[in-house]
């Protein structure tokens, strides 16, 4: 495959944009080579600047769950644009999407919309601190909650892909209030709670982790966190920016039956436009300004275009709930296909999957936390990534990312993907 024009565009971009990209995970630093530049996308496919057609397994890192340029979503955005694109004054649409989201997600009464997942998580933690009048938070190594200061402590995703899990620029003062636990390890949480009795405002977690590859919570882990929170007046915050409206209409809370006190959203909720949100019971949410003292704001929050895209996306999902089952089946089919090729070739690997999230780590031992995930970040992953790309399959360019399947993907596309792997699987020996 030829990437001549993409490479030229990348060289030009690097002159004016740090690293040539507006978000580090788009660069190919972890796998080598130049990133491809996309010209357009439709359904399950990306078309790059060199006119290569690629099967897309990142779906814009989650949002495009219905596939690219979905007709209903496009129509909603175009129609809405004609009536003005931003007012800074309330619109009826904001209540429509809020009502729909509250009806789909278990355990929430109110929701506030922001512009990104980062903002949602940052605001959720401020709210938890304001509500509990406590300062410290617990997060888990390898979990990513956006790039605000409190979370860039052993963060996953791009933060770890590019070798800076603890970013310079985060002050010691901020860092000392973020306590670090280990995913799937309740004892590590209990120990921190014991050592910091009465000081912990919240535990924030990706209830299914997607930023160190896909990692599932062990049986009883989320229930255990719920119990620890209840026993110690700590709020449980589920970061469902990735999993919300993806793994089920009501996210992980619905799928695995554990309820959080505050839930954050992003990605799917914006239908491909920049949207985040955080939600909870009225008792907690009413602490937000203007009703309460915890300040949070946004000039473009609830933007009409973003709300039109998000509302249409949620409505499509809510009215066609079989999509979740069909995505689960497609992803299982991909899982089986890839596993067979790798098993037949005797390649050590671990495939983790839940619903439409899946990832492969090239290592022997089960991947269940950040440490074990790091074993699969090796030269084999680079060979794998480029082998797939050269055969028209776009996978995430990092072993620390999950794939996101979309509804436009066909079984033929998945067959093509599995065949692509079998063509170069010997190179992974
Ligand atoms: C993507 C992501 C975020 C950050 O969202 P942005 O919109 O990129 O700011 C936060 N938490 C999780 C779990 C995510 O996957």
Short mmCIF file of C-alpha atoms and ligand atoms in Angstrom, two decimals:
data_model
loop_
_atom_site.label_atom_id
_atom_site.label_comp_id
_atom_site.label_asym_id
_atom_site.label_seq_id
_atom_site.Cartn_x
_atom_site.Cartn_y
_atom_site.Cartn_z
CA UNK A 1 0.00 0.00 0.00
CA UNK A 2 1.19 3.51 -0.78
CA UNK A 3 1.03 6.29 1.80
CA UNK A 4 2.90 8.97 -0.16
CA UNK A 5 0.41 11.80 0.22
CA UNK A 6 -0.25 11.01 3.88
CA UNK A 7 3.48 11.18 4.58
CA UNK A 8 3.79 14.51 2.77
CA UNK A 9 0.84 15.92 4.70
CA UNK A 10 2.34 14.66 7.93
CA UNK A 11 5.66 16.38 7.21
CA UNK A 12 3.82 19.62 6.52
CA UNK A 13 1.67 19.22 9.67
CA UNK A 14 4.76 18.73 11.85
CA UNK A 15 5.93 22.22 10.95
CA UNK A 16 2.88 23.84 12.46
CA UNK A 17 1.36 21.38 14.93
CA UNK A 18 3.40 19.74 17.74
CA UNK A 19 4.17 16.23 16.53
CA UNK A 20 1.90 16.88 13.56
CA UNK A 21 -1.19 15.76 15.47
CA UNK A 22 -3.81 17.31 17.73
CA UNK A 23 -3.92 14.25 19.99
CA UNK A 24 -0.90 11.99 20.60
CA UNK A 25 -2.68 8.64 20.07
CA UNK A 26 -3.02 9.54 16.38
CA UNK A 27 0.73 9.52 15.87
CA UNK A 28 2.43 6.22 15.03
CA UNK A 29 5.29 6.69 17.52
CA UNK A 30 4.53 3.38 19.22
CA UNK A 31 4.44 1.38 16.00
CA UNK A 32 6.77 3.39 13.77
CA UNK A 33 6.04 5.07 10.45
CA UNK A 34 3.91 8.06 9.53
CA UNK A 35 0.24 8.31 10.43
CA UNK A 36 -2.24 8.09 7.59
CA UNK A 37 -4.34 11.16 6.86
CA UNK A 38 -8.03 10.54 6.33
CA UNK A 39 -9.95 12.20 3.54
CA UNK A 40 -13.38 10.83 4.29
CA UNK A 41 -15.21 7.93 5.86
CA UNK A 42 -18.45 6.12 5.21
CA UNK A 43 -19.96 3.20 7.11
CA UNK A 44 -17.19 0.82 8.18
CA UNK A 45 -14.51 2.32 5.92
CA UNK A 46 -11.92 5.05 6.00
CA UNK A 47 -10.59 6.52 2.75
CA UNK A 48 -7.15 8.05 3.13
CA UNK A 49 -5.43 10.80 1.16
CA UNK A 50 -3.74 8.19 -1.06
CA UNK A 51 -7.17 6.72 -1.84
CA UNK A 52 -6.56 3.56 0.15
CA UNK A 53 -9.74 2.03 1.55
CA UNK A 54 -9.35 0.78 5.11
CA UNK A 55 -11.65 -1.22 7.38
CA UNK A 56 -11.91 0.91 10.50
CA UNK A 57 -11.61 -0.74 13.92
CA UNK A 58 -11.26 2.44 15.97
CA UNK A 59 -14.50 4.19 15.01
CA UNK A 60 -13.02 7.56 16.06
CA UNK A 61 -11.98 5.83 19.34
CA UNK A 62 -15.58 4.87 20.04
CA UNK A 63 -18.12 7.49 18.97
CA UNK A 64 -18.99 6.12 15.51
CA UNK A 65 -20.83 3.07 16.87
CA UNK A 66 -23.32 3.23 13.98
CA UNK A 67 -20.55 3.61 11.40
CA UNK A 68 -19.26 6.77 9.73
CA UNK A 69 -21.54 9.42 8.24
CA UNK A 70 -24.67 7.66 9.44
CA UNK A 71 -27.54 9.20 7.42
CA UNK A 72 -29.77 10.09 10.40
CA UNK A 73 -26.92 11.72 12.32
CA UNK A 74 -25.67 13.64 9.27
CA UNK A 75 -29.19 14.86 8.53
CA UNK A 76 -29.73 16.03 12.12
CA UNK A 77 -26.48 18.02 12.09
CA UNK A 78 -27.11 19.59 8.67
CA UNK A 79 -30.68 20.57 9.53
CA UNK A 80 -29.72 22.01 12.89
CA UNK A 81 -26.89 24.08 11.35
CA UNK A 82 -29.34 26.13 9.30
CA UNK A 83 -30.90 27.60 12.46
CA UNK A 84 -27.68 28.84 14.00
CA UNK A 85 -24.74 27.00 15.53
CA UNK A 86 -24.36 28.46 19.03
CA UNK A 87 -26.36 30.77 21.27
CA UNK A 88 -25.05 30.53 24.81
CA UNK A 89 -28.74 30.48 25.77
CA UNK A 90 -30.79 27.36 26.65
CA UNK A 91 -32.46 25.29 23.92
CA UNK A 92 -35.27 22.70 24.11
CA UNK A 93 -32.95 20.11 22.57
CA UNK A 94 -30.75 20.05 25.69
CA UNK A 95 -33.67 18.81 27.78
CA UNK A 96 -34.63 16.26 25.10
CA UNK A 97 -31.21 14.59 25.16
CA UNK A 98 -30.96 14.86 28.95
CA UNK A 99 -34.36 13.15 29.33
CA UNK A 100 -33.39 10.39 26.93
CA UNK A 101 -30.00 9.79 28.56
CA UNK A 102 -31.57 9.67 32.04
CA UNK A 103 -34.14 7.14 30.78
CA UNK A 104 -31.43 4.89 29.30
CA UNK A 105 -28.88 4.90 32.15
CA UNK A 106 -29.62 3.20 35.50
CA UNK A 107 -29.49 5.20 38.72
CA UNK A 108 -29.21 8.75 37.40
CA UNK A 109 -31.69 11.63 37.80
CA UNK A 110 -29.78 14.51 36.25
CA UNK A 111 -27.04 14.98 33.70
CA UNK A 112 -24.89 17.92 32.70
CA UNK A 113 -23.32 18.21 29.25
CA UNK A 114 -19.77 19.41 28.64
CA UNK A 115 -17.44 19.32 25.62
CA UNK A 116 -15.18 16.33 26.21
CA UNK A 117 -14.60 13.26 28.34
CA UNK A 118 -11.72 15.08 30.02
CA UNK A 119 -14.03 17.85 31.16
CA UNK A 120 -16.63 15.33 32.33
CA UNK A 121 -14.15 13.45 34.55
CA UNK A 122 -12.50 16.60 35.86
CA UNK A 123 -15.89 18.03 36.81
CA UNK A 124 -17.12 14.74 38.29
CA UNK A 125 -14.17 14.69 40.68
CA UNK A 126 -14.68 18.33 41.68
CA UNK A 127 -18.32 17.52 42.36
CA UNK A 128 -17.34 14.47 44.44
CA UNK A 129 -14.92 16.59 46.45
CA UNK A 130 -17.46 19.37 46.92
CA UNK A 131 -20.15 16.91 47.96
CA UNK A 132 -18.05 14.87 50.40
CA UNK A 133 -15.89 17.80 51.57
CA UNK A 134 -12.85 15.53 51.20
CA UNK A 135 -9.77 16.00 48.98
CA UNK A 136 -8.16 12.72 47.99
CA UNK A 137 -9.18 10.43 45.13
CA UNK A 138 -8.25 6.87 44.23
CA UNK A 139 -7.56 5.94 40.62
CA UNK A 140 -6.18 2.78 39.07
CA UNK A 141 -2.87 2.32 37.26
CA UNK A 142 -3.49 2.16 33.52
CA UNK A 143 -6.91 3.81 33.64
CA UNK A 144 -7.28 6.98 31.60
CA UNK A 145 -9.72 9.69 32.60
CA UNK A 146 -8.67 12.45 30.25
CA UNK A 147 -5.72 14.78 30.48
CA UNK A 148 -6.58 16.96 33.46
CA UNK A 149 -3.84 17.21 36.12
CA UNK A 150 -5.31 14.92 38.79
CA UNK A 151 -5.50 11.98 36.39
CA UNK A 152 -2.07 12.06 34.77
CA UNK A 153 -0.70 9.74 37.40
CA UNK A 154 0.02 6.32 35.88
CA UNK A 155 -2.56 7.09 33.22
CA UNK A 156 -3.26 4.68 30.37
CA UNK A 157 -3.85 5.27 26.65
CA UNK A 158 -1.59 7.83 24.96
CA UNK A 159 -0.05 8.86 28.28
CA UNK A 160 1.60 5.47 28.67
CA UNK A 161 2.02 4.72 24.96
CA UNK A 162 4.34 7.71 24.75
CA UNK A 163 6.25 6.82 27.87
CA UNK A 164 5.07 9.56 30.21
CA UNK A 165 2.58 7.97 32.57
CA UNK A 166 3.35 10.78 35.00
CA UNK A 167 3.36 13.98 33.02
CA UNK A 168 5.71 16.88 33.76
CA UNK A 169 3.64 19.97 34.54
CA UNK A 170 1.51 18.21 37.13
CA UNK A 171 2.46 19.75 40.48
CA UNK A 172 3.45 17.70 43.51
CA UNK A 173 0.57 19.37 45.32
CA UNK A 174 -1.94 17.95 42.84
CA UNK A 175 -0.26 14.56 42.58
CA UNK A 176 -0.35 13.96 46.33
CA UNK A 177 -4.16 13.93 46.31
CA UNK A 178 -4.32 11.16 43.69
CA UNK A 179 -3.80 7.74 45.23
CA UNK A 180 -2.97 4.84 43.00
CA UNK A 181 -4.53 1.38 43.24
CA UNK A 182 -4.21 -1.71 41.04
CA UNK A 183 -6.98 -2.84 38.71
CA UNK A 184 -8.74 -6.03 39.78
CA UNK A 185 -7.05 -5.84 43.17
CA UNK A 186 -9.43 -4.95 46.00
CA UNK A 187 -6.72 -5.28 48.66
CA UNK A 188 -4.77 -2.43 47.08
CA UNK A 189 -7.89 -0.26 47.44
CA UNK A 190 -8.62 -1.36 51.01
CA UNK A 191 -5.06 -0.54 52.00
CA UNK A 192 -5.30 3.01 50.61
CA UNK A 193 -8.66 3.57 52.26
CA UNK A 194 -7.25 2.37 55.59
CA UNK A 195 -4.14 4.57 55.31
CA UNK A 196 -6.19 7.64 54.36
CA UNK A 197 -9.20 7.19 56.61
CA UNK A 198 -11.76 9.96 56.20
CA UNK A 199 -9.81 11.75 53.46
CA UNK A 200 -11.07 10.07 50.29
CA UNK A 201 -13.76 11.80 48.23
CA UNK A 202 -14.12 9.25 45.47
CA UNK A 203 -12.84 6.19 43.69
CA UNK A 204 -12.80 6.74 39.94
CA UNK A 205 -12.52 3.77 37.60
CA UNK A 206 -13.16 2.59 34.07
CA UNK A 207 -15.59 -0.20 35.07
CA UNK A 208 -14.39 -2.02 31.97
CA UNK A 209 -10.94 -0.69 31.19
CA UNK A 210 -10.22 0.28 27.61
CA UNK A 211 -7.07 2.33 27.89
CA UNK A 212 -4.57 -0.45 28.53
CA UNK A 213 -6.13 -2.61 25.89
CA UNK A 214 -9.48 -4.05 26.90
CA UNK A 215 -9.49 -5.35 30.47
CA UNK A 216 -12.49 -6.86 32.18
CA UNK A 217 -13.24 -6.46 35.86
CA UNK A 218 -12.94 -9.78 37.70
CA UNK A 219 -16.09 -11.20 39.24
CA UNK A 220 -16.83 -9.30 42.45
CA UNK A 221 -14.33 -6.51 41.83
CA UNK A 222 -16.83 -3.75 41.04
CA UNK A 223 -19.19 -5.05 43.74
CA UNK A 224 -16.26 -4.90 46.18
CA UNK A 225 -15.56 -1.28 45.26
CA UNK A 226 -19.24 -0.45 45.77
CA UNK A 227 -19.04 -2.01 49.24
CA UNK A 228 -15.84 -0.17 50.19
CA UNK A 229 -17.41 3.12 49.09
CA UNK A 230 -20.61 2.50 51.05
CA UNK A 231 -18.68 1.57 54.19
CA UNK A 232 -16.47 4.67 54.08
CA UNK A 233 -18.69 7.46 52.73
CA UNK A 234 -16.73 7.52 49.49
CA UNK A 235 -18.42 8.20 46.14
CA UNK A 236 -17.95 5.67 43.37
CA UNK A 237 -17.36 7.32 40.00
CA UNK A 238 -17.68 5.17 36.89
CA UNK A 239 -15.86 6.65 33.93
CA UNK A 240 -18.08 5.35 31.14
CA UNK A 241 -16.68 7.72 28.51
CA UNK A 242 -15.74 4.64 26.49
CA UNK A 243 -18.32 2.10 27.65
CA UNK A 244 -21.40 4.32 28.03
CA UNK A 245 -24.04 3.72 25.33
CA UNK A 246 -21.61 1.16 23.82
CA UNK A 247 -21.62 -1.99 25.93
CA UNK A 248 -25.35 -1.63 26.63
CA UNK A 249 -27.90 1.19 26.41
CA UNK A 250 -27.13 1.84 30.09
CA UNK A 251 -23.41 1.07 29.86
CA UNK A 252 -21.51 -1.13 32.31
CA UNK A 253 -23.90 -0.24 35.13
CA UNK A 254 -26.62 -2.05 33.22
CA UNK A 255 -24.43 -4.80 31.76
CA UNK A 256 -22.76 -5.84 35.01
CA UNK A 257 -25.40 -4.62 37.46
CA UNK A 258 -23.30 -2.38 39.70
CA UNK A 259 -24.37 1.22 40.23
CA UNK A 260 -22.05 4.18 40.68
CA UNK A 261 -22.78 7.52 42.36
CA UNK A 262 -21.51 9.62 39.48
CA UNK A 263 -21.12 8.43 35.89
CA UNK A 264 -19.17 10.20 33.15
CA UNK A 265 -19.78 10.00 29.42
CA UNK A 266 -18.15 11.09 26.18
CA UNK A 267 -17.50 9.54 22.78
CA UNK A 268 -20.80 7.83 21.72
CA UNK A 269 -22.94 10.41 23.58
CA UNK A 270 -21.79 13.10 21.14
CA UNK A 271 -22.55 11.20 17.94
CA UNK A 272 -19.14 12.23 16.57
CA UNK A 273 -19.22 15.83 17.79
CA UNK A 274 -17.28 17.07 20.84
CA UNK A 275 -19.46 16.15 23.82
CA UNK A 276 -18.98 14.83 27.32
CA UNK A 277 -21.41 14.55 30.22
CA UNK A 278 -21.58 13.62 33.87
CA UNK A 279 -24.61 12.40 35.74
CA UNK A 280 -25.89 11.20 39.08
CA UNK A 281 -28.72 11.31 41.59
CA UNK A 282 -30.34 14.73 42.20
CA UNK A 283 -28.97 14.87 45.72
CA UNK A 284 -25.44 14.93 44.32
CA UNK A 285 -26.01 16.80 41.05
CA UNK A 286 -27.83 19.65 42.85
CA UNK A 287 -24.49 20.61 44.40
CA UNK A 288 -23.53 22.04 41.00
CA UNK A 289 -23.84 25.72 40.22
CA UNK A 290 -26.17 27.52 39.82
CA UNK A 291 -28.18 25.45 42.36
CA UNK A 292 -25.20 24.60 44.52
CA UNK A 293 -21.71 25.85 45.32
CA UNK A 294 -19.58 23.54 43.10
CA UNK A 295 -18.66 25.61 40.06
CA UNK A 296 -18.70 24.20 36.55
CA UNK A 297 -19.42 25.96 33.26
CA UNK A 298 -18.87 25.99 29.48
CA UNK A 299 -19.48 28.56 26.72
CA UNK A 300 -20.15 25.84 24.15
CA UNK A 301 -21.60 23.23 26.53
CA UNK A 302 -24.90 21.87 25.19
CA UNK A 303 -24.02 23.26 21.78
CA UNK A 304 -27.01 22.75 19.44
CA UNK A 305 -25.06 20.88 16.72
CA UNK A 306 -23.46 18.60 19.28
CA UNK A 307 -26.80 17.98 21.00
CA UNK A 308 -28.49 17.25 17.66
CA UNK A 309 -25.82 14.68 16.79
CA UNK A 310 -25.83 13.15 20.27
CA UNK A 311 -29.60 13.04 20.54
CA UNK A 312 -29.97 11.35 17.16
CA UNK A 313 -27.28 8.83 18.06
CA UNK A 314 -28.90 7.94 21.39
CA UNK A 315 -32.34 7.74 19.81
CA UNK A 316 -31.07 5.35 17.11
CA UNK A 317 -29.49 3.15 19.78
CA UNK A 318 -32.49 3.29 22.08
CA UNK A 319 -34.93 2.44 19.28
CA UNK A 320 -32.74 -0.31 17.82
CA UNK A 321 -31.46 -2.11 20.88
CA UNK A 322 -30.69 -5.21 18.83
CA UNK A 323 -27.60 -3.28 17.67
CA UNK A 324 -25.84 -4.12 20.93
CA UNK A 325 -26.44 -7.84 20.46
CA UNK A 326 -25.45 -7.73 16.82
CA UNK A 327 -22.21 -5.90 17.70
CA UNK A 328 -21.50 -8.45 20.40
CA UNK A 329 -21.92 -11.29 17.87
CA UNK A 330 -19.71 -9.63 15.28
CA UNK A 331 -17.00 -9.01 17.84
CA UNK A 332 -17.22 -12.61 19.05
CA UNK A 333 -16.83 -13.71 15.42
CA UNK A 334 -13.70 -11.57 15.08
CA UNK A 335 -12.40 -12.97 18.38
CA UNK A 336 -12.87 -16.58 17.24
CA UNK A 337 -11.34 -15.91 13.84
CA UNK A 338 -8.24 -14.18 15.17
CA UNK A 339 -7.78 -16.70 17.98
CA UNK A 340 -7.88 -19.61 15.52
CA UNK A 341 -5.24 -18.08 13.26
CA UNK A 342 -2.94 -17.28 16.19
CA UNK A 343 -3.49 -20.65 17.89
CA UNK A 344 -2.85 -22.58 14.66
CA UNK A 345 0.41 -20.67 14.26
CA UNK A 346 1.39 -21.18 17.91
CA UNK A 347 1.69 -17.50 18.70
CA UNK A 348 1.43 -16.53 22.37
CA UNK A 349 -1.43 -14.12 22.72
CA UNK A 350 -4.28 -12.95 24.93
CA UNK A 351 -7.53 -11.69 23.50
CA UNK A 352 -9.78 -9.80 25.90
CA UNK A 353 -13.28 -8.95 24.83
CA UNK A 354 -16.58 -7.69 26.12
CA UNK A 355 -19.40 -6.60 23.80
CA UNK A 356 -17.92 -4.55 20.97
CA UNK A 357 -14.61 -3.86 22.73
CA UNK A 358 -11.70 -6.19 22.06
CA UNK A 359 -7.90 -6.15 22.12
CA UNK A 360 -4.98 -8.48 21.50
CA UNK A 361 -1.86 -8.59 23.62
CA UNK A 362 1.06 -10.67 22.41
CA UNK A 363 2.02 -12.34 25.68
CA UNK A 364 1.57 -15.67 27.48
CA UNK A 365 -0.16 -14.72 30.72
CA UNK A 366 -3.67 -13.39 31.22
CA UNK A 367 -3.95 -9.61 30.95
CA UNK A 368 -5.89 -8.22 33.90
CA UNK A 369 -4.15 -5.03 34.99
CA UNK A 370 -1.61 -2.49 33.82
CA UNK A 371 1.40 -4.62 34.67
CA UNK A 372 0.24 -7.65 32.72
CA UNK A 373 -0.92 -5.43 29.83
CA UNK A 374 2.58 -3.97 29.56
CA UNK A 375 3.95 -7.46 28.73
CA UNK A 376 2.03 -7.36 25.46
CA UNK A 377 3.58 -4.06 24.36
CA UNK A 378 6.39 -5.53 22.31
CA UNK A 379 7.89 -5.65 18.79
CA UNK A 380 5.28 -8.23 17.77
CA UNK A 381 2.60 -5.63 18.18
CA UNK A 382 4.31 -3.35 15.64
CA UNK A 383 4.58 -6.19 13.12
CA UNK A 384 0.92 -6.97 13.73
CA UNK A 385 -0.21 -3.36 13.32
CA UNK A 386 1.66 -2.77 10.06
CA UNK A 387 0.77 -6.19 8.69
CA UNK A 388 -2.90 -5.36 9.15
CA UNK A 389 -2.61 -1.80 7.84
CA UNK A 390 -0.82 -2.95 4.68
CA UNK A 391 -3.77 -5.25 4.05
CA UNK A 392 -6.36 -2.52 4.45
CA UNK A 393 -7.26 -2.92 8.12
CA UNK A 394 -6.89 0.02 10.50
CA UNK A 395 -6.27 -1.15 14.07
CA UNK A 396 -5.34 1.13 16.99
CA UNK A 397 -1.62 2.02 16.68
CA UNK A 398 -0.86 1.02 20.28
CA UNK A 399 -1.08 -2.13 22.39
CA UNK A 400 -2.68 0.01 25.12
CA UNK A 401 -5.84 0.72 23.16
CA UNK A 402 -9.06 -1.22 22.68
CA UNK A 403 -10.70 -1.68 19.28
CA UNK A 404 -14.24 -0.40 18.84
CA UNK A 405 -16.43 -2.21 16.36
CA UNK A 406 -19.22 -0.39 14.61
CA UNK A 407 -22.58 -1.54 13.33
CA UNK A 408 -21.69 -0.87 9.68
CA UNK A 409 -19.00 -3.56 9.77
CA UNK A 410 -20.03 -6.67 7.82
CA UNK A 411 -19.09 -10.31 8.31
CA UNK A 412 -17.20 -10.07 4.99
CA UNK A 413 -15.14 -7.24 6.48
CA UNK A 414 -14.33 -9.43 9.47
CA UNK A 415 -13.43 -12.35 7.19
CA UNK A 416 -11.12 -10.00 5.31
CA UNK A 417 -9.55 -8.98 8.63
CA UNK A 418 -8.96 -12.56 9.75
CA UNK A 419 -7.58 -13.51 6.33
CA UNK A 420 -5.24 -10.53 6.48
CA UNK A 421 -3.86 -11.81 9.78
CA UNK A 422 -3.37 -15.32 8.42
CA UNK A 423 -1.34 -13.94 5.48
CA UNK A 424 1.47 -12.64 7.70
CA UNK A 425 0.96 -14.56 10.94
CA UNK A 426 4.30 -16.39 10.42
CA UNK A 427 6.03 -13.01 10.86
CA UNK A 428 4.79 -12.97 14.46
CA UNK A 429 6.79 -16.08 15.44
C1 LIG B 1 -11.43 9.01 25.87
C2 LIG B 1 -11.55 8.88 27.34
C3 LIG B 1 -11.54 10.00 28.18
C4 LIG B 1 -11.24 11.38 27.68
O1 LIG B 1 -12.19 11.86 26.80
P1 LIG B 1 -11.78 13.06 25.79
O2 LIG B 1 -13.05 13.35 25.07
O3 LIG B 1 -10.68 12.51 24.93
O4 LIG B 1 -11.32 14.19 26.62
C5 LIG B 1 -11.80 9.81 29.52
N1 LIG B 1 -12.03 8.59 30.02
C6 LIG B 1 -12.04 7.49 29.25
C7 LIG B 1 -12.34 6.17 29.85
C8 LIG B 1 -11.78 7.60 27.88
O5 LIG B 1 -11.73 6.50 27.15
#
